[in-house]
mmCIF file of C-alpha atoms in Angstrom:
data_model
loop_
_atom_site.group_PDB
_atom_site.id
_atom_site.type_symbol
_atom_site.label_atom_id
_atom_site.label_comp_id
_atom_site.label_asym_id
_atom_site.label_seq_id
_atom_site.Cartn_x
_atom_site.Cartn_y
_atom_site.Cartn_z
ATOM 1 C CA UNK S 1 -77.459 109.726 -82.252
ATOM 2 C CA UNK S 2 -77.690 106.081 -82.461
ATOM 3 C CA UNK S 3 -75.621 103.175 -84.600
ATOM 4 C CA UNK S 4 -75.853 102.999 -87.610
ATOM 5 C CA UNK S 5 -78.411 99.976 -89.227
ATOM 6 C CA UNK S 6 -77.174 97.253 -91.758
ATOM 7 C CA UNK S 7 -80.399 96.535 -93.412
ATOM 8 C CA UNK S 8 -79.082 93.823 -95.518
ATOM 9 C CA UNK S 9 -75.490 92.088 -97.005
ATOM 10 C CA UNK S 10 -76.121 90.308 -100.598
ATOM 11 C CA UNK S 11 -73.199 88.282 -101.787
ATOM 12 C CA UNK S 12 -73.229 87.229 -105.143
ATOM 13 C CA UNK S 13 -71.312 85.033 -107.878
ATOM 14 C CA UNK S 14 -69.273 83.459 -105.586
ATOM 15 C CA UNK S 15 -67.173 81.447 -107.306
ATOM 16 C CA UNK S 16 -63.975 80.285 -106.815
ATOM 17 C CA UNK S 17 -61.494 82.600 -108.260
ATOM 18 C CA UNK S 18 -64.164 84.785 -109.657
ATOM 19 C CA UNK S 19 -64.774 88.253 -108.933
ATOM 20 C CA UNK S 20 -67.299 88.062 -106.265
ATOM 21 C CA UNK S 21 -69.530 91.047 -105.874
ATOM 22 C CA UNK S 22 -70.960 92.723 -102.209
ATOM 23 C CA UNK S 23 -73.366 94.984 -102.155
ATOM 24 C CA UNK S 24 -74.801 96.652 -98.064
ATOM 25 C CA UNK S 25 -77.924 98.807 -97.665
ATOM 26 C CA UNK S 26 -77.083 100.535 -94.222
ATOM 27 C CA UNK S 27 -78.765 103.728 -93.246
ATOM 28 C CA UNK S 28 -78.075 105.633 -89.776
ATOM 29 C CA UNK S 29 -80.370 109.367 -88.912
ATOM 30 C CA UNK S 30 -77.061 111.294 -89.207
ATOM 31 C CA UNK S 31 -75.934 109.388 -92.516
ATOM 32 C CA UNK S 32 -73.383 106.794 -93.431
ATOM 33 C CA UNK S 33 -69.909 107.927 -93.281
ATOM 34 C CA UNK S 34 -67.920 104.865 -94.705
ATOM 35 C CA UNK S 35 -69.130 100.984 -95.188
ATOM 36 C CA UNK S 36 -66.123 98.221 -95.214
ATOM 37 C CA UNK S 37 -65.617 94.400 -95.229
ATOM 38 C CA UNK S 38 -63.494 92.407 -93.997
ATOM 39 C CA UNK S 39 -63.818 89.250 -96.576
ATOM 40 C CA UNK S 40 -61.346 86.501 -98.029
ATOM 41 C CA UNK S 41 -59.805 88.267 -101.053
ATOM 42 C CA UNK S 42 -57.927 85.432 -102.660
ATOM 43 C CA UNK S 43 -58.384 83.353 -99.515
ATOM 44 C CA UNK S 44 -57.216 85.787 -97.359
ATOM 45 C CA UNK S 45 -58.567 88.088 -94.914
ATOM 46 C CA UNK S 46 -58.657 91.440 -96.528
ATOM 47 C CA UNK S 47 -60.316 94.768 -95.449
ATOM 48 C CA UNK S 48 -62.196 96.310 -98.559
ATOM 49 C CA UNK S 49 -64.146 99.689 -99.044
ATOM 50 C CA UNK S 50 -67.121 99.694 -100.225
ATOM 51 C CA UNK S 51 -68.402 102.532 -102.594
ATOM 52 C CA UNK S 52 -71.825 104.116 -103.037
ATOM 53 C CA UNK S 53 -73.548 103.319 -105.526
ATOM 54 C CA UNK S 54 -76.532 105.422 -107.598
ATOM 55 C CA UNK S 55 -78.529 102.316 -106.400
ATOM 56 C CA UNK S 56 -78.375 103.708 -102.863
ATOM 57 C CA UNK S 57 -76.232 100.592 -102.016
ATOM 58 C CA UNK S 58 -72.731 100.479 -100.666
ATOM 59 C CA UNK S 59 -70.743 97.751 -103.363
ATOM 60 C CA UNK S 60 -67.756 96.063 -103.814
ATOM 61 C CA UNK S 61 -65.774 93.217 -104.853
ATOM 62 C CA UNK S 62 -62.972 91.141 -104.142
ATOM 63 C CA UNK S 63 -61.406 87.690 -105.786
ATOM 64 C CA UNK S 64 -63.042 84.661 -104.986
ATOM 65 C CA UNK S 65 -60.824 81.796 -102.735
ATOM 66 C CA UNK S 66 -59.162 79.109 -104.974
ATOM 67 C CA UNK S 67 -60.878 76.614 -102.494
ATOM 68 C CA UNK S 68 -64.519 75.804 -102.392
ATOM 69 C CA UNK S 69 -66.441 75.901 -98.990
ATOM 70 C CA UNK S 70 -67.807 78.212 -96.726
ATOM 71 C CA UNK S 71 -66.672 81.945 -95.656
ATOM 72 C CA UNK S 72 -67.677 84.819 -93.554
ATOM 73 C CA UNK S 73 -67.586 88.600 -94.605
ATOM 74 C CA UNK S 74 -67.608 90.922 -91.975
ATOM 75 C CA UNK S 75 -69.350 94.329 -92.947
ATOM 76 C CA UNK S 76 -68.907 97.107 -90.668
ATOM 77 C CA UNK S 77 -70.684 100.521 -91.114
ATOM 78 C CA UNK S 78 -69.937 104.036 -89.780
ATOM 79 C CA UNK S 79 -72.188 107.238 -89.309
ATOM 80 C CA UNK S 80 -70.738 110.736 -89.290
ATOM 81 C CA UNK S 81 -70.810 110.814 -85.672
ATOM 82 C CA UNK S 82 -68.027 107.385 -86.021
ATOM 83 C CA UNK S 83 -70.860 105.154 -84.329
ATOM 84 C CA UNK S 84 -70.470 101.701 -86.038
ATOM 85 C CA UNK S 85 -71.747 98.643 -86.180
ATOM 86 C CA UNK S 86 -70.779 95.385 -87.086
ATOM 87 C CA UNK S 87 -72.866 92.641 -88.827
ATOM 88 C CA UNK S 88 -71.326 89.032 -90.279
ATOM 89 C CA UNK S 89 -72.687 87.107 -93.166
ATOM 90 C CA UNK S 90 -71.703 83.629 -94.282
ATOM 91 C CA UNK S 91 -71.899 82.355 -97.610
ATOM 92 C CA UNK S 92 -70.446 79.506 -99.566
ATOM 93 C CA UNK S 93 -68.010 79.736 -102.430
ATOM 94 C CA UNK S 94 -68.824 77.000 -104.824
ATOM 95 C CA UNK S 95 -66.430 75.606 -107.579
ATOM 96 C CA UNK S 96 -66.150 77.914 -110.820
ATOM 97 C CA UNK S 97 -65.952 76.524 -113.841
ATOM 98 C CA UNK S 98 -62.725 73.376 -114.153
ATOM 99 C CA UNK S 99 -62.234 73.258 -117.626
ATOM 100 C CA UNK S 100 -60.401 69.980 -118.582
ATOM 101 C CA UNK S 101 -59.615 67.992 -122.005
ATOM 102 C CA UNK S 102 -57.303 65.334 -122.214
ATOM 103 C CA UNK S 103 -55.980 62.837 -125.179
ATOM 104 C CA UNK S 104 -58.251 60.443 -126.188
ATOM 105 C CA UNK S 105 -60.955 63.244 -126.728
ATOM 106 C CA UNK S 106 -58.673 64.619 -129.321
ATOM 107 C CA UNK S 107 -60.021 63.844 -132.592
ATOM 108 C CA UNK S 108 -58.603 63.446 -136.196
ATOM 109 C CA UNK S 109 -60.543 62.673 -139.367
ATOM 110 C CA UNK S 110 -58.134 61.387 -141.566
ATOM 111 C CA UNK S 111 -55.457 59.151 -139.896
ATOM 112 C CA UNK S 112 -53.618 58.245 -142.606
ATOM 113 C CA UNK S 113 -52.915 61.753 -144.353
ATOM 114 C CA UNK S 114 -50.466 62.923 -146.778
ATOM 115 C CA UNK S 115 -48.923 66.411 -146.118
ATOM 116 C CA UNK S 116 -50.628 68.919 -148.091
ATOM 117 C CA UNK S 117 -54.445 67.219 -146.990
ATOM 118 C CA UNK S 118 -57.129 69.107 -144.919
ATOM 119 C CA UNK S 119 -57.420 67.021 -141.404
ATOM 120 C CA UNK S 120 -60.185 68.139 -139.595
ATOM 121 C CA UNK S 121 -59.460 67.760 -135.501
ATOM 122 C CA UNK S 122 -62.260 68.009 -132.568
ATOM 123 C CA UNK S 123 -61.682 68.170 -129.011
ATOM 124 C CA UNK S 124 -64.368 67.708 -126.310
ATOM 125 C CA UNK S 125 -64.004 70.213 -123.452
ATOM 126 C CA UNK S 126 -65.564 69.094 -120.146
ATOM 127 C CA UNK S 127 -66.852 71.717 -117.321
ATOM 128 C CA UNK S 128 -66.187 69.966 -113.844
ATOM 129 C CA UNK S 129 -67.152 72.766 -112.308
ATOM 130 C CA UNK S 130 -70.567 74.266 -111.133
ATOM 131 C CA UNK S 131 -70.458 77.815 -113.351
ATOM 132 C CA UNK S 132 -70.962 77.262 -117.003
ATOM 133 C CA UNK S 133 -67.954 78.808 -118.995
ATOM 134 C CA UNK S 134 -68.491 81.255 -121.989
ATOM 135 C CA UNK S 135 -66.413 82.406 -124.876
ATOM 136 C CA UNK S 136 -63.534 79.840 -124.053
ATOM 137 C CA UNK S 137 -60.503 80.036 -126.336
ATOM 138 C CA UNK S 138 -58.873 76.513 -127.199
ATOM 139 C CA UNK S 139 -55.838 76.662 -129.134
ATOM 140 C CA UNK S 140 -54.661 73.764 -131.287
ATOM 141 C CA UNK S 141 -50.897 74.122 -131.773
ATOM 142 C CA UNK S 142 -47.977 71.766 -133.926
ATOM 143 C CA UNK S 143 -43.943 72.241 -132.956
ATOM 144 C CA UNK S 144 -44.858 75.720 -130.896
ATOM 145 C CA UNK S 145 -46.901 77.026 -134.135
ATOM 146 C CA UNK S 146 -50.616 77.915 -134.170
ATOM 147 C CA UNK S 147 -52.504 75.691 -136.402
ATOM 148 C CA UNK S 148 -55.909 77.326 -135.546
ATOM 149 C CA UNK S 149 -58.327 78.113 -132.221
ATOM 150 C CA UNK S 150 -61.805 77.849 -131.797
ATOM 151 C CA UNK S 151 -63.997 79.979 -128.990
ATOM 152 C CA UNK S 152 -67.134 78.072 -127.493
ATOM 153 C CA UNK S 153 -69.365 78.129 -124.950
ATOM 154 C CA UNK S 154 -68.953 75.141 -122.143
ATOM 155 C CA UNK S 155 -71.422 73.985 -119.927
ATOM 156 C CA UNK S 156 -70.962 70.777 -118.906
ATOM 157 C CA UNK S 157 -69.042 69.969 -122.364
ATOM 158 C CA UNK S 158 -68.410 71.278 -125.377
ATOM 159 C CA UNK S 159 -66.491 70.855 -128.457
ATOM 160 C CA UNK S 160 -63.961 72.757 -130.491
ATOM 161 C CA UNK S 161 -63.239 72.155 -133.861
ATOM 162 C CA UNK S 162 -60.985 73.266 -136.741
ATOM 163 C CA UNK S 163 -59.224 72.706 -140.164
ATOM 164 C CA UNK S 164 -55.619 71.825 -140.571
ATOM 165 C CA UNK S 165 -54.119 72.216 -143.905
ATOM 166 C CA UNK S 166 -51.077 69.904 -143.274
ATOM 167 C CA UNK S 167 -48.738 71.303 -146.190
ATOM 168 C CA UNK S 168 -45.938 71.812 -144.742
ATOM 169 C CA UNK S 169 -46.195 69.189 -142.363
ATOM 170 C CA UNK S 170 -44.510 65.650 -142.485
ATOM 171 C CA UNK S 171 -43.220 62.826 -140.292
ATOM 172 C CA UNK S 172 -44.427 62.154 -136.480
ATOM 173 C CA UNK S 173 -46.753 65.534 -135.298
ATOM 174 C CA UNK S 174 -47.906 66.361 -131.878
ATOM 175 C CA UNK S 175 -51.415 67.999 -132.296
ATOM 176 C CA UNK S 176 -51.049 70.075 -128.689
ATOM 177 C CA UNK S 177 -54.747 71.414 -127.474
ATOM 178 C CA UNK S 178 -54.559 74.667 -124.820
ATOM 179 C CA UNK S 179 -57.739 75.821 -123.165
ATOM 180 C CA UNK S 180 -56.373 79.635 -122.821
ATOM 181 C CA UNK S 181 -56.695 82.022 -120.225
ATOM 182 C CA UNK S 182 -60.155 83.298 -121.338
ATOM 183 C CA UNK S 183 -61.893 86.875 -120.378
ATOM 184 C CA UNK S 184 -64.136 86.568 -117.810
ATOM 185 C CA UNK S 185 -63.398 83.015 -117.218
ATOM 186 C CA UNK S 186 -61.766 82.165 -113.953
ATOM 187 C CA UNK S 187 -61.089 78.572 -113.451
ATOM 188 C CA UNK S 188 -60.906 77.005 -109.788
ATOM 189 C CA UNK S 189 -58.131 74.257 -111.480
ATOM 190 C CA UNK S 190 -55.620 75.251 -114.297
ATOM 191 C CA UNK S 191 -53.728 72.593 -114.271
ATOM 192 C CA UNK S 192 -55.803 70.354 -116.969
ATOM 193 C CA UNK S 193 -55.808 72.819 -119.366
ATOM 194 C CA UNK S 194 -53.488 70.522 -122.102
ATOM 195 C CA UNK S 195 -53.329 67.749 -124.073
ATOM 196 C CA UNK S 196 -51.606 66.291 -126.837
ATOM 197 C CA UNK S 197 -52.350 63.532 -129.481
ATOM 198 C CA UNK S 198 -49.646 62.256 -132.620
ATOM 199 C CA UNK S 199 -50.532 61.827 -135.721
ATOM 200 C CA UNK S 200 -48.014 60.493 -138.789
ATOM 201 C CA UNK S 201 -47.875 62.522 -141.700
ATOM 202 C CA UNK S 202 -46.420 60.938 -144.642
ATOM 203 C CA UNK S 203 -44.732 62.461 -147.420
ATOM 204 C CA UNK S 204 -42.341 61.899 -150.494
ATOM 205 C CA UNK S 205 -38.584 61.533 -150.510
ATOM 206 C CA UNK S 206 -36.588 63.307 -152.524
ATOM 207 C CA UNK S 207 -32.765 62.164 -152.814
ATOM 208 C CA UNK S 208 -29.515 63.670 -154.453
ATOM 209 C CA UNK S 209 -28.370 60.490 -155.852
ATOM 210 C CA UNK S 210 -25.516 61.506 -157.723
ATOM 211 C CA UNK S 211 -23.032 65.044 -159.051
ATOM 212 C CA UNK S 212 -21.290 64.787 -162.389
ATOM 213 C CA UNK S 213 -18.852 67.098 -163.556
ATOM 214 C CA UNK S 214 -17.872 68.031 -166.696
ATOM 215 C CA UNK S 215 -15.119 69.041 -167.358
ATOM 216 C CA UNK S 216 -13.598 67.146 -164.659
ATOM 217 C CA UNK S 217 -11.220 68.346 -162.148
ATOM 218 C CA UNK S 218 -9.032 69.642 -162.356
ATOM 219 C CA UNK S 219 -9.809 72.620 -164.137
ATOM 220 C CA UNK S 220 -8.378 76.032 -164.698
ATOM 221 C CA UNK S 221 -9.626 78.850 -162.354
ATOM 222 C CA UNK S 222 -12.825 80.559 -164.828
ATOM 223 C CA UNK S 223 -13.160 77.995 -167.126
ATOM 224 C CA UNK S 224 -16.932 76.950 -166.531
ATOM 225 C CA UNK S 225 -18.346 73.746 -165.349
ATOM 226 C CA UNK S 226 -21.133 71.907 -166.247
ATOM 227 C CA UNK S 227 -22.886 70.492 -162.829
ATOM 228 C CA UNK S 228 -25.381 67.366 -163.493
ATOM 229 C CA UNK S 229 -27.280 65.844 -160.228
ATOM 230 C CA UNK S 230 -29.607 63.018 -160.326
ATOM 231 C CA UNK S 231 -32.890 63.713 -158.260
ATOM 232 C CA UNK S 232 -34.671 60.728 -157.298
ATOM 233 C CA UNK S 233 -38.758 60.495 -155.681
ATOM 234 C CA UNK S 234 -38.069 57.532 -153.945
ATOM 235 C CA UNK S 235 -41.632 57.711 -152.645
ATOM 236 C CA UNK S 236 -45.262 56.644 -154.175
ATOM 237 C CA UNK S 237 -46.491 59.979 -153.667
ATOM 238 C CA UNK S 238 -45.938 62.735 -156.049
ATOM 239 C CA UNK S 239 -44.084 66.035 -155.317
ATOM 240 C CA UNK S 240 -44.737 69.085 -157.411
ATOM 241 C CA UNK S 241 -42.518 72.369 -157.758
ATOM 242 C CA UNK S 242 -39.213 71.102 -156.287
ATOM 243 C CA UNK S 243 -36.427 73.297 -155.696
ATOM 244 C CA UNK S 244 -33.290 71.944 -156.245
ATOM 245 C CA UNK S 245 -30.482 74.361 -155.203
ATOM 246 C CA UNK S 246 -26.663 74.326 -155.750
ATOM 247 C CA UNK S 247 -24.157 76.148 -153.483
ATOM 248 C CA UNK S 248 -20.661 76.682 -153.425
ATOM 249 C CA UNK S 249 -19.439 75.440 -150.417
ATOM 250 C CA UNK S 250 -21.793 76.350 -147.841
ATOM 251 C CA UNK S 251 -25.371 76.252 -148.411
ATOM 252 C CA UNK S 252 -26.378 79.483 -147.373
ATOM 253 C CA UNK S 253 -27.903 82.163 -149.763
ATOM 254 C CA UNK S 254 -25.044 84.209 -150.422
ATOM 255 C CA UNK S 255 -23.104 80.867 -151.231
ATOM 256 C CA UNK S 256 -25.825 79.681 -154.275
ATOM 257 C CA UNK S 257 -25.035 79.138 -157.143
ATOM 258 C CA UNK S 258 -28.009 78.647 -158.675
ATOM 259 C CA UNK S 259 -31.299 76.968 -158.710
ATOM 260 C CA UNK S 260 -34.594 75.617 -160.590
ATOM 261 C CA UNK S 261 -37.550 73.487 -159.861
ATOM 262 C CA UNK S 262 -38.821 70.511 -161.213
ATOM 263 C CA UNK S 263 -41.738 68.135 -160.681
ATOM 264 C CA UNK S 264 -40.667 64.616 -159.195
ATOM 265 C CA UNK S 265 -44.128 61.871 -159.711
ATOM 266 C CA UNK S 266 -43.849 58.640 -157.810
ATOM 267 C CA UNK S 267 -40.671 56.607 -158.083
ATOM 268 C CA UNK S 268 -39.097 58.940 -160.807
ATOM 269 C CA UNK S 269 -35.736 60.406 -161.626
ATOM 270 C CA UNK S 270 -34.602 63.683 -163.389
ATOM 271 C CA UNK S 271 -31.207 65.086 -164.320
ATOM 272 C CA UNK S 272 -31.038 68.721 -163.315
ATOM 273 C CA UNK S 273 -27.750 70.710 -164.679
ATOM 274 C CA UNK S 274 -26.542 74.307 -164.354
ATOM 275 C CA UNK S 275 -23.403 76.220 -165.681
ATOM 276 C CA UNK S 276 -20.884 76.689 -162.844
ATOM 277 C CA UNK S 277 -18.881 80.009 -163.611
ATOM 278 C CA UNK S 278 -15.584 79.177 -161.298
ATOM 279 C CA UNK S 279 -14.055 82.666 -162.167
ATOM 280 C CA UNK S 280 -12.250 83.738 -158.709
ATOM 281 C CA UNK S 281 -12.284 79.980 -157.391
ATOM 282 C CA UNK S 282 -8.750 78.418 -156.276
ATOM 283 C CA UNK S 283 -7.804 74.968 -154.987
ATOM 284 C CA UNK S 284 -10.583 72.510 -153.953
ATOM 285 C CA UNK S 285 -14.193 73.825 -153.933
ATOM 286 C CA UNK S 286 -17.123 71.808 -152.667
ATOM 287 C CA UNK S 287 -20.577 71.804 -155.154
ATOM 288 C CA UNK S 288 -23.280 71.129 -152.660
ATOM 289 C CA UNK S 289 -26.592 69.720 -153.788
ATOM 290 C CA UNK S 290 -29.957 70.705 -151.436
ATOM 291 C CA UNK S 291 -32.581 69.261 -152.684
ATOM 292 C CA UNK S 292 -36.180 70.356 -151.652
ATOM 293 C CA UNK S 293 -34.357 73.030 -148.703
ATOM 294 C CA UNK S 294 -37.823 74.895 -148.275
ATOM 295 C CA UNK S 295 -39.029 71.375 -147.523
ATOM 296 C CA UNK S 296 -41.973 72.069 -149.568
ATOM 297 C CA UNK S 297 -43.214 69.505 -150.329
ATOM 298 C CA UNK S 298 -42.736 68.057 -146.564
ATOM 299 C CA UNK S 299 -40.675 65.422 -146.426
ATOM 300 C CA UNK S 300 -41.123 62.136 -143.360
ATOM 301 C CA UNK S 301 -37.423 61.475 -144.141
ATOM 302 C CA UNK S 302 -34.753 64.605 -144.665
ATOM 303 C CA UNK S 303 -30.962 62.216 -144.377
ATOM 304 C CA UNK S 304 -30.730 62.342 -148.175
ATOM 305 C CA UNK S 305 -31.293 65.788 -149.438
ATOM 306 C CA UNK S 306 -27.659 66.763 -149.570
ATOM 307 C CA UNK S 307 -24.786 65.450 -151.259
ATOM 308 C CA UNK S 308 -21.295 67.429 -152.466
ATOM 309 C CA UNK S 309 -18.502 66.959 -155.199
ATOM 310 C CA UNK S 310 -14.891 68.724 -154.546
ATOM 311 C CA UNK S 311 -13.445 70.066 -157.425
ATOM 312 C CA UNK S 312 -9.725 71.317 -157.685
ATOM 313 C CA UNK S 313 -9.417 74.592 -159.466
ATOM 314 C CA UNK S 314 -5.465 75.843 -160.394
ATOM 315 C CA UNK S 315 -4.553 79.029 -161.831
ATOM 316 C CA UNK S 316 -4.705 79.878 -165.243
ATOM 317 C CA UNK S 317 -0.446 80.717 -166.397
ATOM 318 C CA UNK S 318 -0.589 82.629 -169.955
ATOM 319 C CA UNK S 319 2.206 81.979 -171.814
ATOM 320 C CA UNK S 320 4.668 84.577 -171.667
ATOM 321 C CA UNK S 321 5.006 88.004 -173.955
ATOM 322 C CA UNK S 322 7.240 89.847 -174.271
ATOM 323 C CA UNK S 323 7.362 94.117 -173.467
ATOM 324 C CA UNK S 324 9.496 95.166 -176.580
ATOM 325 C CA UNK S 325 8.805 94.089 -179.982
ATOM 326 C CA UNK S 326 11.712 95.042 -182.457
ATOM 327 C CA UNK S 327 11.477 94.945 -186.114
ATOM 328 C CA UNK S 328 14.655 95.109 -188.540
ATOM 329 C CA UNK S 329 14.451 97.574 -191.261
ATOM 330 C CA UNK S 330 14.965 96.515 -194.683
ATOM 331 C CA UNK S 331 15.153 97.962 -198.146
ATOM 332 C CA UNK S 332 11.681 97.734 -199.747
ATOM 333 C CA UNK S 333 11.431 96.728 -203.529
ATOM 334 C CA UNK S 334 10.467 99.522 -206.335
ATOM 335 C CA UNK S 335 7.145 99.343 -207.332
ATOM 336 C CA UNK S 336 5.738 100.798 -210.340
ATOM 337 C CA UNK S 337 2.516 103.239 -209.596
ATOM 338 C CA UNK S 338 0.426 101.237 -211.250
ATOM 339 C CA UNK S 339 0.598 98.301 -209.221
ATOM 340 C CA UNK S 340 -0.143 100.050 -206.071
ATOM 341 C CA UNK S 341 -3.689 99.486 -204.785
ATOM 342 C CA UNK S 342 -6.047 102.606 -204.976
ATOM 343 C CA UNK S 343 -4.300 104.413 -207.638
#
C-alpha cells in the first residue's frame, strides 16, 4: 500500500464573500476513503469535506473571506488503508463585486412637479469591484413606501430607472435609493448601498375659512341645524374631487356627520352645507370641519384644514298635560228627526 496521490487542487470564483468552489482529483491503488480541506470559510480556518462527484472529482465549497488577498487551502486525502497525504495550494481572493450609488447620481426629470405628475428618476450604480454583478435589485423608496425597483445588470456601471406617479405626494420628499441584497450577488462592501436625494412637490391649499350656523345656538336638543363652511383654494393649482367632511366632535368615522366633494380651481371659494340632525345631543357640541382628510389631492401645507363651531343644545320641556280629562254633563236640546244628519 502506498499514500494516496493528489493529482491536482482547482480553486475557483474566489471572490470575496462569494461561494468559492474546490474541486481534488486524488487517486490511491486501494481507493480514496475521504478527501478534506482545511480553507478560510468566512476568513477563518475551517475543516470542510469534500464529496464525490459523478465527475470523478472530490468538490466542495466554502464562503469566500470579506478581505481581499492571498490564502492557502490545505487538502488532505485518505485511502482505505488511512494512509494520507497532505498537499497545500495558494490562491488569491480578489474583490467581488462593491456596488455603490450615492446622491448626486440620483436623477429627476421634472424638478419643479406638481403632485399628481409622472417624475421619471435614474440612478447610476457603480461596480468597484472586480466581478461584474447580475440581476441587481435597486429599490427607490418615499417616507418607508415603495415607489418602484428596477433589476439590472452592473459591470462597471449601470443604471436603474423608473416612473413615479407623485399623486399623493406633496411638500419636501426624500427619494431614498437601496441596492438590495440580491441572489447570487455577494458584495465585498455593504455599506454604500444608499442614497437619498429631495425633491419639492407642490400642491394646492385647501382652507376651512369659516362655519355658519343656522339656527344659532342655542337650540333645542333635535331641532336640526343647518351647517355652512366656506372652502377656500388658496393655491394657483387646481384640486379636483375634494372631500369635505363634518364630524361631531371628534373627527373619526364613527363621529361624521356627513360629507360631499366638490371641485376647488385656482384661487376659488365654495359654500358647502349639510343638515345637522342634533336629536340625542345635550349641552355644547363641537362641528368640526376636515377639509381634504384623505389628502387627495396632496397638499405642501396641511395647518388649515380644520376648523370647529360649539353649539349649545338644551332640552326640549313640553308644556304640561294633564292625566284626567273631565267633562260636565249637560242636558242636550230636542231635536226634531229631520234635522239630524243622515236621516
Amino acid at each position: 500500500n502506498i499514500n494516496p496521490t493528489i493529482h491536482n487542487i482547482t480553486i475557483s470564483n474566489a471572490f470575496t464573500n462569494d461561494i468559492i468552489q474546490i474541486k481534488v482529483n486524488a487517486a490511491d491503488d486501494i481507493g480514496i476513503s475521504k478527501v478534506a480541506a482545511l480553507v478560510p470559510h468566512a476568513g477563518i480556518p475551517t475543516n470542510i469535506t469534500l464529496n464525490s462527484a459523478p465527475s470523478g472529482l472530490f468538490e466542495g465549497t466554502f464562503k469566500g473571506p470579506a478581505v481581499a488577498g492571498n490564502y492557502t487551502a490545505r487538502v488532505y486525502a485518505i485511502d482505505h488503508g488511512e494512509s494520507t497525504t497532505t498537499q497545500d495550494k495558494q490562491f488569491a481572493v480578489l474583490s467581488g463585486p462593491d456596488l455603490t450609488v450615492i446622491s448626486s447620481d440620483i436623477l429627476f426629470s421634472n424638478l419643479t412637479p406638481i403632485t399628481g405628475d409622472i417624475i421619471n428618476i435614474t440612478a447610476i450604480i457603480d461596480n468597484l469591484g472586480v466581478k461584474p454583478a447580475e440581476n441587481v435589485n435597486v429599490a427607490f423608496k418615499v417616507s418607508n413606501k415603495s415607489i418602484g425597483n428596477d433589476i439590472i445588470n452592473v459591470t462597471n456601471q449601470g443604471t436603474a430607472r423608473i416612473q413615479w406617479d407623485t399623486k399623493g405626494f406633496a411638500a419636501n420628499k426624500t427619494v431614498v435609493v437601496i441596492i438590495e441584497n440580491s441572489t447570487g450577488v455577494f458584495e465585498s462592501d455593504y455599506s454604500n448601498n444608499k442614497a437619498n436625494a429631495s425633491i419639492f412637490i407642490d400642491g394646492p391649499d385647501i382652507a376651512v375659512q369659516e362655519i355658519a350656523l343656522d339656527p344659532d345656538t342655542p337650540i333645542l336638543s333635535g331641532q336640526t341645524r343647518k351647517v355652512t363652511t366656506v372652502i377656500a383654494n388658496l393655491r394657483e393649482i387646481d384640486a379636483f374631487n375634494v372631500r369635505i367632511s363634518f364630524y361631531n366632535n371628534k373627527t373619526t368615522l364613527d363621529r361624521r356627520i356627513s360629507f360631499e366633494y366638490i371641485d376647488l380651481p385656482a384661487f376659488s371659494t365654495r359654500n358647502v352645507s349639510i343638515i345637522w340632525q342634533t336629536a340625542g345631543l345635550m349641552d355644547n357640541n363641537s362641528i368640526v370641519v376636515f377639509a381634504n382628510p384623505d389628502d387627495l389631492p396632496a397638499e405642501p401645507i396641511r395647518n388649515n384644514n380644520i376648523m370647529n363651531v360649539t353649539a349649545f343644545m338644551k332640552e326640549f320641556v313640553p308644556e304640561q298635560i294633564p292625566d284626567t280629562l273631565i267633562f260636565p254633563q249637560r242636558a242636550l236640546p230636542p231635536i226634531p228627526g229631520e234635522k239630524i244628519r243622515g236621516l
